[in-house]
Tab-separated table of C-alpha atoms and ligand atoms in Angstrom:
chain	number	residue	atom	x	y	z
U	3	MET	CA	36.989	-3.270	-43.834
U	4	GLU	CA	33.530	-4.033	-45.129
U	5	SER	CA	31.153	-1.089	-45.393
U	6	THR	CA	28.380	-0.998	-42.833
U	7	ARG	CA	26.106	0.987	-45.188
U	8	ILE	CA	24.187	-0.801	-47.910
U	9	LEU	CA	23.152	1.692	-50.553
U	10	LEU	CA	20.959	1.539	-53.637
U	11	GLU	CA	21.210	3.585	-56.840
U	12	ALA	CA	18.531	6.169	-57.685
U	13	HIS	CA	17.098	3.874	-60.381
U	14	GLU	CA	16.545	1.206	-57.709
U	15	ILE	CA	13.838	3.256	-55.943
U	16	PRO	CA	10.803	0.958	-56.128
U	17	THR	CA	8.373	1.678	-58.972
U	18	HIS	CA	5.367	0.203	-57.140
U	19	TRP	CA	4.056	0.239	-53.594
U	20	TYR	CA	3.021	-3.029	-51.926
U	21	ASN	CA	-0.535	-3.302	-50.575
U	22	ILE	CA	-0.990	-6.019	-47.958
U	23	ALA	CA	-4.791	-5.760	-48.344
U	24	ALA	CA	-4.265	-8.163	-51.276
U	25	ASP	CA	-2.806	-10.801	-48.960
U	26	LEU	CA	-4.984	-10.665	-45.834
U	27	PRO	CA	-6.395	-13.969	-44.536
U	28	VAL	CA	-9.834	-12.289	-44.392
U	29	PRO	CA	-10.848	-8.960	-45.984
U	30	LEU	CA	-10.820	-5.830	-43.813
U	31	ALA	CA	-14.082	-4.901	-42.101
U	32	PRO	CA	-15.452	-1.817	-43.942
U	33	PRO	CA	-15.414	1.637	-42.346
U	34	LEU	CA	-18.831	2.577	-40.923
U	35	LEU	CA	-20.621	5.893	-40.495
U	36	ALA	CA	-21.975	6.925	-37.082
U	37	ASP	CA	-25.397	5.398	-37.943
U	38	GLY	CA	-23.797	2.006	-38.634
U	39	SER	CA	-24.056	2.160	-42.445
U	40	VAL	CA	-20.991	1.385	-44.573
U	41	ALA	CA	-19.018	4.530	-45.545
U	42	GLN	CA	-19.184	5.084	-49.323
U	43	PRO	CA	-16.367	6.399	-51.547
U	44	GLU	CA	-18.342	9.651	-52.181
U	45	GLN	CA	-18.354	10.324	-48.452
U	46	LEU	CA	-14.592	9.899	-48.161
U	47	GLY	CA	-14.371	12.091	-51.289
U	48	VAL	CA	-15.512	15.097	-49.238
U	49	ILE	CA	-12.041	15.320	-47.703
U	50	PHE	CA	-9.817	13.097	-49.916
U	51	PRO	CA	-8.982	13.165	-53.666
U	52	PRO	CA	-10.244	10.275	-55.860
U	53	ALA	CA	-6.862	8.536	-56.174
U	54	ILE	CA	-6.486	8.386	-52.386
U	55	VAL	CA	-10.045	7.077	-51.907
U	56	GLU	CA	-9.276	4.375	-54.474
U	57	GLN	CA	-6.049	3.393	-52.704
U	58	GLU	CA	-7.827	3.389	-49.362
U	59	MET	CA	-10.210	0.692	-50.630
U	60	SER	CA	-7.844	-1.071	-53.007
U	61	THR	CA	-7.031	-4.764	-52.814
U	62	GLU	CA	-4.523	-4.539	-55.705
U	63	ARG	CA	-1.210	-5.987	-54.544
U	64	TRP	CA	1.004	-3.514	-56.444
U	65	ILE	CA	0.216	0.178	-56.988
U	66	GLU	CA	2.353	2.250	-59.335
U	67	ILE	CA	4.270	5.184	-57.821
U	68	PRO	CA	3.732	8.258	-60.075
U	69	HIS	CA	6.856	9.597	-61.853
U	70	GLU	CA	6.571	13.052	-60.280
U	71	VAL	CA	6.488	11.447	-56.837
U	72	ARG	CA	9.559	9.322	-57.577
U	73	ASP	CA	11.343	12.442	-58.871
U	74	ILE	CA	10.849	14.117	-55.506
U	75	PHE	CA	11.816	10.936	-53.630
U	76	ARG	CA	15.152	11.097	-55.451
U	77	LEU	CA	16.018	14.167	-53.339
U	78	TRP	CA	16.781	11.780	-50.466
U	79	ARG	CA	15.852	8.207	-51.422
U	80	PRO	CA	16.859	5.420	-51.555
U	81	ALA	CA	17.417	5.612	-47.794
U	82	PRO	CA	20.498	3.813	-46.453
U	83	LEU	CA	20.356	0.467	-44.699
U	84	VAL	CA	23.028	0.392	-42.017
U	85	ARG	CA	24.513	-2.480	-40.053
U	86	ALA	CA	24.920	-1.369	-36.434
U	87	VAL	CA	28.258	-3.125	-35.948
U	88	ARG	CA	29.389	-0.978	-33.039
U	89	LEU	CA	26.109	-1.626	-31.234
U	90	GLU	CA	26.429	-5.375	-31.905
U	91	ASN	CA	29.970	-5.365	-30.504
U	92	ALA	CA	29.026	-3.370	-27.417
U	93	LEU	CA	26.156	-5.754	-26.694
U	94	GLY	CA	28.353	-8.781	-27.403
U	95	THR	CA	25.539	-10.315	-29.411
U	96	PRO	CA	25.911	-12.850	-32.219
U	97	ALA	CA	22.875	-11.208	-33.864
U	98	LYS	CA	23.288	-8.948	-36.877
U	99	ILE	CA	21.467	-5.669	-36.309
U	100	PHE	CA	20.395	-3.549	-39.285
U	101	PHE	CA	18.453	-0.314	-39.333
U	102	LYS	CA	16.740	1.443	-42.185
U	103	TYR	CA	17.501	5.118	-41.710
U	104	GLU	CA	14.496	7.252	-42.604
U	105	GLY	CA	15.866	10.315	-40.777
U	106	ILE	CA	17.678	11.210	-43.991
U	107	SER	CA	14.569	12.902	-45.461
U	108	PRO	CA	14.451	16.738	-45.412
U	109	ALA	CA	11.807	16.620	-42.669
U	110	GLY	CA	13.896	14.127	-40.673
U	111	SER	CA	11.516	11.147	-40.649
U	112	HIS	CA	9.711	8.566	-42.809
U	113	LYS	CA	6.612	10.762	-43.065
U	114	PRO	CA	7.403	12.496	-46.391
U	115	ASN	CA	7.032	9.034	-48.000
U	116	SER	CA	3.266	9.569	-47.725
U	117	ALA	CA	3.113	13.391	-47.612
U	118	VAL	CA	4.593	13.679	-51.127
U	119	PRO	CA	2.113	11.348	-52.879
U	120	GLN	CA	-0.800	12.797	-50.880
U	121	ALA	CA	0.092	16.349	-51.959
U	122	TYR	CA	0.557	15.130	-55.543
U	123	TYR	CA	-2.848	13.425	-55.783
U	124	ASN	CA	-4.553	16.476	-54.246
U	125	ARG	CA	-2.943	18.822	-56.742
U	126	GLU	CA	-3.965	16.467	-59.561
U	127	ALA	CA	-7.546	16.744	-58.263
U	128	GLY	CA	-7.462	20.573	-58.391
U	129	ILE	CA	-7.294	21.078	-54.617
U	130	ARG	CA	-5.578	24.303	-53.412
U	131	ARG	CA	-5.314	23.838	-49.659
U	132	LEU	CA	-4.637	20.977	-47.225
U	133	THR	CA	-5.357	20.789	-43.514
U	134	THR	CA	-3.776	18.317	-41.158
U	135	GLU	CA	-2.886	17.479	-37.581
U	136	THR	CA	0.555	16.890	-36.177
U	137	GLY	CA	1.854	15.451	-32.915
U	138	ALA	CA	5.576	15.995	-32.491
U	139	GLY	CA	5.549	18.008	-35.714
U	140	GLN	CA	7.027	15.308	-37.946
U	141	TRP	CA	3.925	14.876	-40.083
U	142	GLY	CA	3.117	18.598	-40.192
U	143	ALA	CA	6.665	19.323	-41.333
U	144	SER	CA	6.449	16.585	-43.966
U	145	LEU	CA	3.161	17.864	-45.366
U	146	ALA	CA	4.448	21.466	-45.310
U	147	LEU	CA	7.427	20.297	-47.390
U	148	ALA	CA	5.243	18.295	-49.785
U	149	GLY	CA	2.673	21.105	-50.100
U	150	GLN	CA	5.475	23.484	-51.004
U	151	MET	CA	6.734	21.069	-53.701
U	152	PHE	CA	3.288	20.962	-55.361
U	153	GLY	CA	2.129	24.549	-54.742
U	154	LEU	CA	-0.523	23.796	-52.101
U	155	GLU	CA	-1.273	25.876	-49.014
U	156	VAL	CA	-0.998	23.845	-45.805
U	157	ARG	CA	-2.617	24.543	-42.428
U	158	VAL	CA	-1.455	22.446	-39.471
U	159	TYR	CA	-3.190	21.859	-36.135
U	160	MET	CA	-0.332	20.971	-33.796
U	161	VAL	CA	-1.078	19.131	-30.526
U	162	LYS	CA	-0.639	21.714	-27.746
U	163	VAL	CA	1.938	19.795	-25.663
U	164	SER	CA	4.130	19.335	-28.751
U	165	TYR	CA	3.580	22.932	-29.909
U	166	GLU	CA	5.220	23.903	-26.637
U	167	GLN	CA	7.814	21.055	-26.417
U	168	LYS	CA	8.987	21.162	-30.053
U	169	PRO	CA	9.132	24.797	-31.241
U	170	TYR	CA	11.724	24.063	-33.932
U	171	ARG	CA	9.431	21.728	-35.859
U	172	ARG	CA	6.848	24.525	-35.857
U	173	MET	CA	9.510	26.787	-37.367
U	174	MET	CA	10.365	24.150	-39.975
U	175	MET	CA	6.718	24.065	-41.034
U	176	GLN	CA	6.703	27.839	-41.280
U	177	THR	CA	9.942	27.770	-43.297
U	178	TRP	CA	8.193	25.491	-45.788
U	179	GLY	CA	5.305	27.948	-45.926
U	180	ALA	CA	2.677	26.318	-43.686
U	181	GLU	CA	0.453	27.984	-41.070
U	182	VAL	CA	0.606	26.303	-37.649
U	183	PHE	CA	-1.895	26.552	-34.767
U	184	SER	CA	-1.827	25.022	-31.289
U	185	SER	CA	-4.624	22.440	-30.891
U	186	PRO	CA	-7.236	22.589	-29.437
U	187	SER	CA	-7.629	26.014	-31.075
U	188	SER	CA	-10.442	28.521	-31.174
U	189	LEU	CA	-10.515	28.330	-34.992
U	190	THR	CA	-12.914	25.376	-35.114
U	191	GLU	CA	-16.175	24.520	-33.431
U	192	CYS	CA	-14.829	21.275	-31.933
U	193	GLY	CA	-11.679	23.066	-30.734
U	194	ARG	CA	-13.751	25.719	-28.964
U	195	LYS	CA	-15.957	23.046	-27.377
U	196	ILE	CA	-12.981	21.062	-26.042
U	197	LEU	CA	-11.291	24.244	-24.759
U	198	ALA	CA	-14.477	25.138	-22.872
U	199	GLU	CA	-14.658	21.651	-21.293
U	200	MET	CA	-10.922	21.069	-20.668
U	201	PRO	CA	-9.068	24.415	-20.789
U	202	ASP	CA	-5.804	22.816	-19.587
U	203	THR	CA	-5.776	19.790	-21.888
U	204	PRO	CA	-2.361	18.942	-23.415
U	205	GLY	CA	-4.263	18.153	-26.627
U	206	SER	CA	-4.120	14.871	-28.502
U	207	LEU	CA	-3.804	13.623	-32.054
U	208	GLY	CA	-7.494	12.684	-31.919
U	209	ILE	CA	-8.474	16.284	-31.092
U	210	ALA	CA	-6.180	17.805	-33.717
U	211	ILE	CA	-7.594	15.424	-36.360
U	212	SER	CA	-11.125	16.606	-35.473
U	213	GLU	CA	-10.099	20.220	-36.035
U	214	ALA	CA	-8.395	19.541	-39.371
U	215	VAL	CA	-11.274	17.370	-40.656
U	216	GLU	CA	-13.892	19.917	-39.589
U	217	GLU	CA	-12.150	22.632	-41.571
U	218	ALA	CA	-11.567	20.469	-44.666
U	219	ALA	CA	-15.175	19.215	-44.713
U	220	GLY	CA	-16.404	22.816	-44.645
U	221	ARG	CA	-14.417	24.117	-47.664
U	222	ALA	CA	-14.554	22.937	-51.278
U	223	ASP	CA	-10.987	24.067	-52.114
U	224	THR	CA	-9.556	22.256	-49.060
U	225	ASN	CA	-8.844	18.598	-48.401
U	226	TYR	CA	-7.493	16.779	-45.383
U	227	ALA	CA	-4.331	14.665	-45.202
U	228	LEU	CA	-3.618	12.089	-42.495
U	229	GLY	CA	-0.073	11.082	-41.594
U	230	SER	CA	-0.667	7.485	-40.490
U	231	VAL	CA	-3.383	4.953	-39.619
U	232	LEU	CA	-5.235	4.822	-42.968
U	233	ASN	CA	-4.607	2.091	-45.537
U	234	HIS	CA	-3.260	4.426	-48.219
U	235	VAL	CA	-0.628	5.786	-45.831
U	236	VAL	CA	0.496	2.259	-44.948
U	237	VAL	CA	0.697	1.485	-48.687
U	238	HIS	CA	2.900	4.556	-49.320
U	239	GLN	CA	5.221	3.608	-46.475
U	240	SER	CA	5.839	0.159	-47.989
U	241	ILE	CA	8.691	1.804	-49.887
U	242	ILE	CA	10.717	1.430	-46.657
U	243	GLY	CA	10.437	-2.348	-46.491
U	244	LEU	CA	10.732	-2.801	-50.264
U	245	GLU	CA	14.036	-0.923	-50.317
U	246	ALA	CA	15.293	-2.693	-47.197
U	247	LYS	CA	14.545	-6.056	-48.786
U	248	LYS	CA	16.575	-5.172	-51.903
U	249	GLN	CA	19.418	-3.965	-49.703
U	250	LEU	CA	19.512	-7.126	-47.587
U	251	GLU	CA	19.311	-9.268	-50.729
U	252	LYS	CA	22.452	-7.546	-52.020
U	253	ILE	CA	24.355	-9.050	-49.106
U	254	GLY	CA	22.471	-12.335	-49.189
U	255	LEU	CA	20.495	-11.843	-45.983
U	256	TYR	CA	16.862	-11.945	-44.939
U	257	PRO	CA	15.545	-10.685	-41.580
U	258	ASP	CA	14.360	-13.005	-38.793
U	259	MET	CA	12.767	-10.057	-37.021
U	260	VAL	CA	11.406	-6.724	-38.222
U	261	ILE	CA	10.842	-4.137	-35.493
U	262	ALA	CA	9.287	-0.658	-35.659
U	263	PRO	CA	7.680	1.907	-33.385
U	264	CYS	CA	3.889	1.941	-33.634
U	265	GLY	CA	1.852	5.124	-33.365
U	266	GLY	CA	-0.830	4.867	-36.013
U	267	GLY	CA	1.077	1.942	-37.526
U	268	SER	CA	2.276	3.204	-40.915
U	269	SER	CA	5.994	3.080	-40.183
U	270	PHE	CA	5.596	-0.427	-38.777
U	271	GLY	CA	3.440	-1.603	-41.679
U	272	GLY	CA	5.772	0.214	-44.055
U	273	ILE	CA	8.838	-1.766	-43.078
U	274	ALA	CA	7.198	-5.074	-42.083
U	275	PHE	CA	4.444	-5.688	-44.635
U	276	PRO	CA	6.609	-6.315	-47.710
U	277	PHE	CA	8.251	-9.147	-45.741
U	278	LEU	CA	4.866	-10.443	-44.531
U	279	GLY	CA	3.866	-10.382	-48.204
U	280	ASP	CA	6.714	-12.806	-48.897
U	281	LYS	CA	5.408	-14.998	-46.107
U	282	ALA	CA	1.883	-14.894	-47.578
U	283	ALA	CA	3.380	-15.913	-50.949
U	284	GLY	CA	4.997	-18.955	-49.332
U	285	ASP	CA	8.575	-17.637	-49.482
U	286	LYS	CA	10.558	-20.037	-47.262
U	287	ARG	CA	12.904	-17.277	-46.085
U	288	ALA	CA	9.938	-15.606	-44.375
U	289	ALA	CA	8.421	-18.733	-42.838
U	290	ASN	CA	9.521	-17.873	-39.288
U	291	LEU	CA	9.603	-14.106	-39.645
U	292	ARG	CA	8.619	-12.150	-36.543
U	293	ALA	CA	7.203	-8.646	-37.005
U	294	ILE	CA	7.134	-6.664	-33.757
U	295	ALA	CA	5.255	-3.372	-33.260
U	296	VAL	CA	6.512	-1.316	-30.314
U	297	GLU	CA	4.196	1.065	-28.485
U	298	PRO	CA	4.535	3.264	-25.373
U	299	SER	CA	3.199	1.661	-22.189
U	300	SER	CA	1.305	4.914	-21.513
U	301	CYS	CA	-0.602	4.589	-24.809
U	302	PRO	CA	-0.739	0.821	-25.500
U	303	SER	CA	-3.512	0.520	-28.065
U	304	LEU	CA	-2.499	-2.918	-29.380
U	305	THR	CA	-1.444	-4.603	-26.146
U	306	ARG	CA	-4.170	-3.153	-23.898
U	307	GLY	CA	-6.847	-1.769	-26.227
U	308	ARG	CA	-10.071	-3.349	-27.468
U	309	TYR	CA	-10.534	-4.630	-31.052
U	310	THR	CA	-13.743	-2.930	-32.115
U	311	TYR	CA	-15.248	-0.131	-34.195
U	312	ASP	CA	-14.183	3.327	-33.091
U	313	PHE	CA	-13.758	6.789	-34.546
U	314	GLY	CA	-10.373	7.966	-35.802
U	315	ASP	CA	-10.690	11.354	-34.096
U	316	ALA	CA	-11.782	12.661	-30.699
U	317	SER	CA	-15.036	14.272	-31.821
U	318	GLY	CA	-16.399	11.465	-33.992
U	319	PHE	CA	-16.244	13.236	-37.395
U	320	THR	CA	-14.374	10.440	-39.186
U	321	PRO	CA	-15.946	7.128	-40.188
U	322	MET	CA	-15.514	4.358	-37.612
U	323	MET	CA	-12.812	1.807	-38.287
U	324	LYS	CA	-12.404	-1.652	-36.802
U	325	MET	CA	-9.181	-1.354	-34.886
U	326	PHE	CA	-7.462	-1.759	-31.550
U	327	THR	CA	-8.404	1.358	-29.603
U	328	LEU	CA	-8.166	2.906	-26.156
U	329	GLY	CA	-11.276	4.990	-26.900
U	330	HIS	CA	-11.403	7.988	-29.226
U	331	ASP	CA	-11.523	10.609	-26.487
U	332	PHE	CA	-8.675	9.049	-24.453
U	333	VAL	CA	-5.968	11.706	-23.939
U	334	PRO	CA	-2.568	10.001	-23.438
U	335	ALA	CA	0.078	11.341	-21.046
U	336	GLY	CA	2.357	14.006	-22.525
U	337	ILE	CA	5.227	11.630	-23.342
U	338	HIS	CA	8.022	12.949	-25.532
U	339	ALA	CA	7.334	10.477	-28.336
U	340	GLY	CA	4.482	12.711	-29.508
U	341	GLY	CA	4.090	10.673	-32.704
U	342	LEU	CA	3.016	7.640	-30.659
U	343	ARG	CA	0.227	9.413	-28.732
U	344	TYR	CA	-2.653	8.020	-30.794
U	345	HIS	CA	-5.653	6.193	-29.302
U	346	GLY	CA	-5.944	3.578	-32.048
U	347	ALA	CA	-3.918	1.643	-34.590
U	348	SER	CA	-4.185	1.090	-38.333
U	349	GLN	CA	-6.942	-1.344	-39.354
U	350	LEU	CA	-4.372	-3.407	-41.250
U	351	VAL	CA	-2.008	-3.633	-38.293
U	352	SER	CA	-4.948	-4.332	-35.966
U	353	GLN	CA	-6.335	-7.153	-38.057
U	354	LEU	CA	-2.934	-8.812	-38.409
U	355	TYR	CA	-2.389	-8.506	-34.669
U	356	GLN	CA	-5.810	-9.983	-33.935
U	357	SER	CA	-4.964	-12.897	-36.273
U	358	GLY	CA	-1.682	-13.520	-34.450
U	359	LEU	CA	0.420	-12.765	-37.551
U	360	ILE	CA	2.344	-9.956	-35.869
U	361	GLU	CA	3.491	-9.239	-32.305
U	362	ALA	CA	3.277	-6.115	-30.157
U	363	VAL	CA	5.289	-4.971	-27.129
U	364	ALA	CA	4.697	-1.950	-24.865
U	365	VAL	CA	7.730	-0.205	-23.346
U	366	PRO	CA	8.040	2.565	-20.734
U	367	GLN	CA	9.466	5.958	-21.680
U	368	LEU	CA	12.713	5.915	-19.648
U	369	ALA	CA	13.845	2.560	-21.017
U	370	THR	CA	13.414	3.890	-24.555
U	371	PHE	CA	15.672	6.864	-23.832
U	372	ASP	CA	18.266	4.557	-22.203
U	373	ALA	CA	18.441	2.598	-25.455
U	374	GLY	CA	18.337	5.714	-27.646
U	375	VAL	CA	21.274	7.317	-25.850
U	376	GLN	CA	23.281	4.063	-25.956
U	377	PHE	CA	22.593	3.906	-29.706
U	378	ALA	CA	23.600	7.546	-30.275
U	379	ARG	CA	26.907	7.007	-28.455
U	380	LEU	CA	27.764	3.931	-30.530
U	381	GLU	CA	26.265	4.614	-33.951
U	382	GLY	CA	26.370	8.408	-33.962
U	383	ILE	CA	22.788	9.092	-34.997
U	384	ILE	CA	20.588	10.755	-32.374
U	385	PRO	CA	17.228	9.024	-32.746
U	386	ALA	CA	13.766	10.567	-32.411
U	387	PRO	CA	12.002	9.535	-29.164
U	388	GLU	CA	9.534	7.484	-31.261
U	389	SER	CA	12.405	5.597	-32.894
U	390	CYS	CA	13.933	4.941	-29.457
U	391	HIS	CA	11.003	2.554	-28.912
U	392	ALA	CA	12.190	0.310	-31.745
U	393	ILE	CA	15.817	0.550	-30.600
U	394	ARG	CA	14.785	-0.591	-27.103
U	395	VAL	CA	13.228	-3.778	-28.436
U	396	ALA	CA	15.994	-4.391	-31.009
U	397	VAL	CA	18.536	-4.211	-28.169
U	398	ASP	CA	16.428	-6.504	-25.970
U	399	GLU	CA	16.114	-9.046	-28.790
U	400	ALA	CA	19.850	-8.846	-29.526
U	401	LEU	CA	20.581	-9.507	-25.844
U	402	ARG	CA	18.248	-12.506	-25.951
U	403	CYS	CA	20.299	-13.811	-28.902
U	404	LYS	CA	23.390	-13.408	-26.755
U	405	GLU	CA	21.863	-15.782	-24.197
U	406	THR	CA	20.764	-18.352	-26.755
U	407	GLY	CA	23.730	-17.920	-29.089
U	408	GLU	CA	21.408	-17.450	-32.067
U	409	GLU	CA	22.776	-15.456	-35.021
U	410	LYS	CA	19.495	-13.790	-35.909
U	411	VAL	CA	19.170	-10.968	-38.408
U	412	ILE	CA	17.347	-8.088	-36.750
U	413	LEU	CA	15.995	-5.248	-38.890
U	414	PHE	CA	14.505	-2.155	-37.288
U	415	ASN	CA	13.030	1.052	-38.586
U	416	LEU	CA	15.015	4.103	-37.483
U	417	THR	CA	12.047	6.259	-38.355
U	418	GLY	CA	13.649	9.636	-37.675
U	419	HIS	CA	16.403	11.682	-36.087
U	420	GLY	CA	15.897	13.564	-32.843
U	421	HIS	CA	17.593	16.863	-33.659
U	422	PHE	CA	14.434	18.778	-32.828
U	423	ASP	CA	13.702	16.669	-29.755
U	424	MET	CA	16.783	17.736	-27.834
U	425	SER	CA	14.731	19.293	-25.032
U	426	SER	CA	13.410	15.778	-24.373
U	427	PHE	CA	16.981	14.492	-24.058
U	428	GLU	CA	17.770	17.468	-21.817
U	429	ARG	CA	14.969	16.369	-19.489
U	430	TYR	CA	16.213	12.779	-19.600
U	431	PHE	CA	19.738	13.820	-18.568
U	432	ALA	CA	18.308	16.066	-15.836
U	433	GLY	CA	16.454	13.054	-14.414
U	434	ALA	CA	13.174	14.856	-15.066
U	435	LEU	CA	11.621	12.334	-17.479
U	436	GLU	CA	8.888	10.183	-15.998
U	437	ASP	CA	7.478	6.764	-16.645
U	438	TYR	CA	3.702	6.920	-16.701
U	439	GLU	CA	1.583	4.128	-15.289
U	440	TYR	CA	-0.879	2.558	-17.654
U	441	PRO	CA	-3.934	4.788	-17.069
U	442	ALA	CA	-6.409	1.936	-16.603
U	443	GLU	CA	-9.170	4.115	-15.194
U	444	GLU	CA	-8.999	6.735	-17.967
U	445	VAL	CA	-9.029	4.021	-20.603
U	446	GLU	CA	-12.011	2.302	-18.953
U	447	LYS	CA	-13.892	5.599	-18.990
U	448	SER	CA	-13.065	6.202	-22.603
U	449	LEU	CA	-13.869	2.626	-23.695
U	450	ALA	CA	-17.268	2.889	-21.965
U	451	LYS	CA	-18.123	5.600	-24.511
U	452	LEU	CA	-17.272	3.462	-27.565
U	453	PRO	CA	-19.857	3.470	-30.330
U	454	LYS	CA	-21.950	0.298	-30.214
U	455	PHE	CA	-21.193	-1.465	-33.502
U	456	GLY	CA	-19.270	-4.534	-34.585
Y	209	PLP	C1	5.141	9.633	-36.601
Y	209	PLP	C2	6.343	8.954	-36.211
Y	209	PLP	C3	6.307	7.618	-35.778
Y	209	PLP	C4	5.021	6.848	-35.686
Y	209	PLP	O1	4.647	6.447	-36.947
Y	209	PLP	P1	3.292	5.684	-37.243
Y	209	PLP	O2	3.386	5.433	-38.673
Y	209	PLP	O3	2.151	6.611	-36.911
Y	209	PLP	O4	3.235	4.492	-36.398
Y	209	PLP	C5	7.496	6.994	-35.490
Y	209	PLP	N1	8.671	7.641	-35.582
Y	209	PLP	C6	8.747	8.927	-35.966
Y	209	PLP	C7	10.083	9.595	-36.035
Y	209	PLP	C8	7.592	9.627	-36.307
Y	209	PLP	O5	7.662	10.883	-36.705
């Protein structure tokens, strides 16, 4: 029997990241400060090291991955590409379904792909401490791991609802030496202000980002690290798609569809952009490629948001970026895919969506768990709730192929395992998981407060 796993050797880990900023139809709109002026590199330098600021603004197509970073990647990369044969058979689809399994990292998701280089560049710049936010705990755990590898202290502001729902990720962070606080916290001015206004808030990524940025901006030895959204994070995650492309080439295939969950957009951009780069270069194999970002219907920034300038955090500390947003102070429902509870989407993903070069779909929570459980029973791997979003759409597309008889090649990003999300599955089996309506009124309120630029 043919193997369903397509593996690469350690020396096949890519040596360069791909940067889609080099291949955009029009350049990205620049980030703006609150007064409408263009944010300068020195201003980003208050919370980011020089190499990250450079990558954030770079339009170089290929960016070299430092040796020390690749050495750490070798602990778990290259990640396997797996053909989901048992899922295909159960669905009775003529489509070939492949997933890139990022849950193999020590933290259990794709997020160390950016945490490791971010910690490296900060250490190179003489920084001693990093602050960050985390939703479900995947990014906080990844940065705790990376900080440990490079001797940096890490402080994590963990969104309150996740702090309570996902205690084991908090313990992972602590095992890797990080300090973890429930956000909003009383450690920061913005945290105290939000607690005074909304004492029962479940928290949000936007709020936790405000707390982490406030602390980093106030201390010279401390920088901030963001787990998604920003260009440099999307660049780092391109390793996913670059490896997947090599793996598919080994068996003579090329995807017709690339599907990923979309929170801030780095895991989607990470797997899809290297293929879109082929398309931009006129590669015939990519001519009809579909790239599909999947978001929760309770937090649908691409499908229901507005394309405009908005802040990256709840309190308006970050520069404004032109992106699809639901409004920076919008607090999404406490869905179990904590990593998808972000009000906006990466500028790169947003611009490509606006230009019609990628697609987006919003799916309700219960349907994602239906697909995730079906997948676990056939393929063995228990997916993270965020990843269940991509599985839902991969299954739907495979079923569509069954109707049309098309033998499409479907590639999706299995961004992480769900071993620390089992209480979410427990609620699903108990019939206690809800679908949330799209909160039109809340979003309207939040959008009414958008900054007036762009
Ligand atoms: C964070 C996370 C996501 C969302 O990733 P983005 O890059 O922010 O879109 C998806 N899946 C898992 C497992 C995650 O931890």
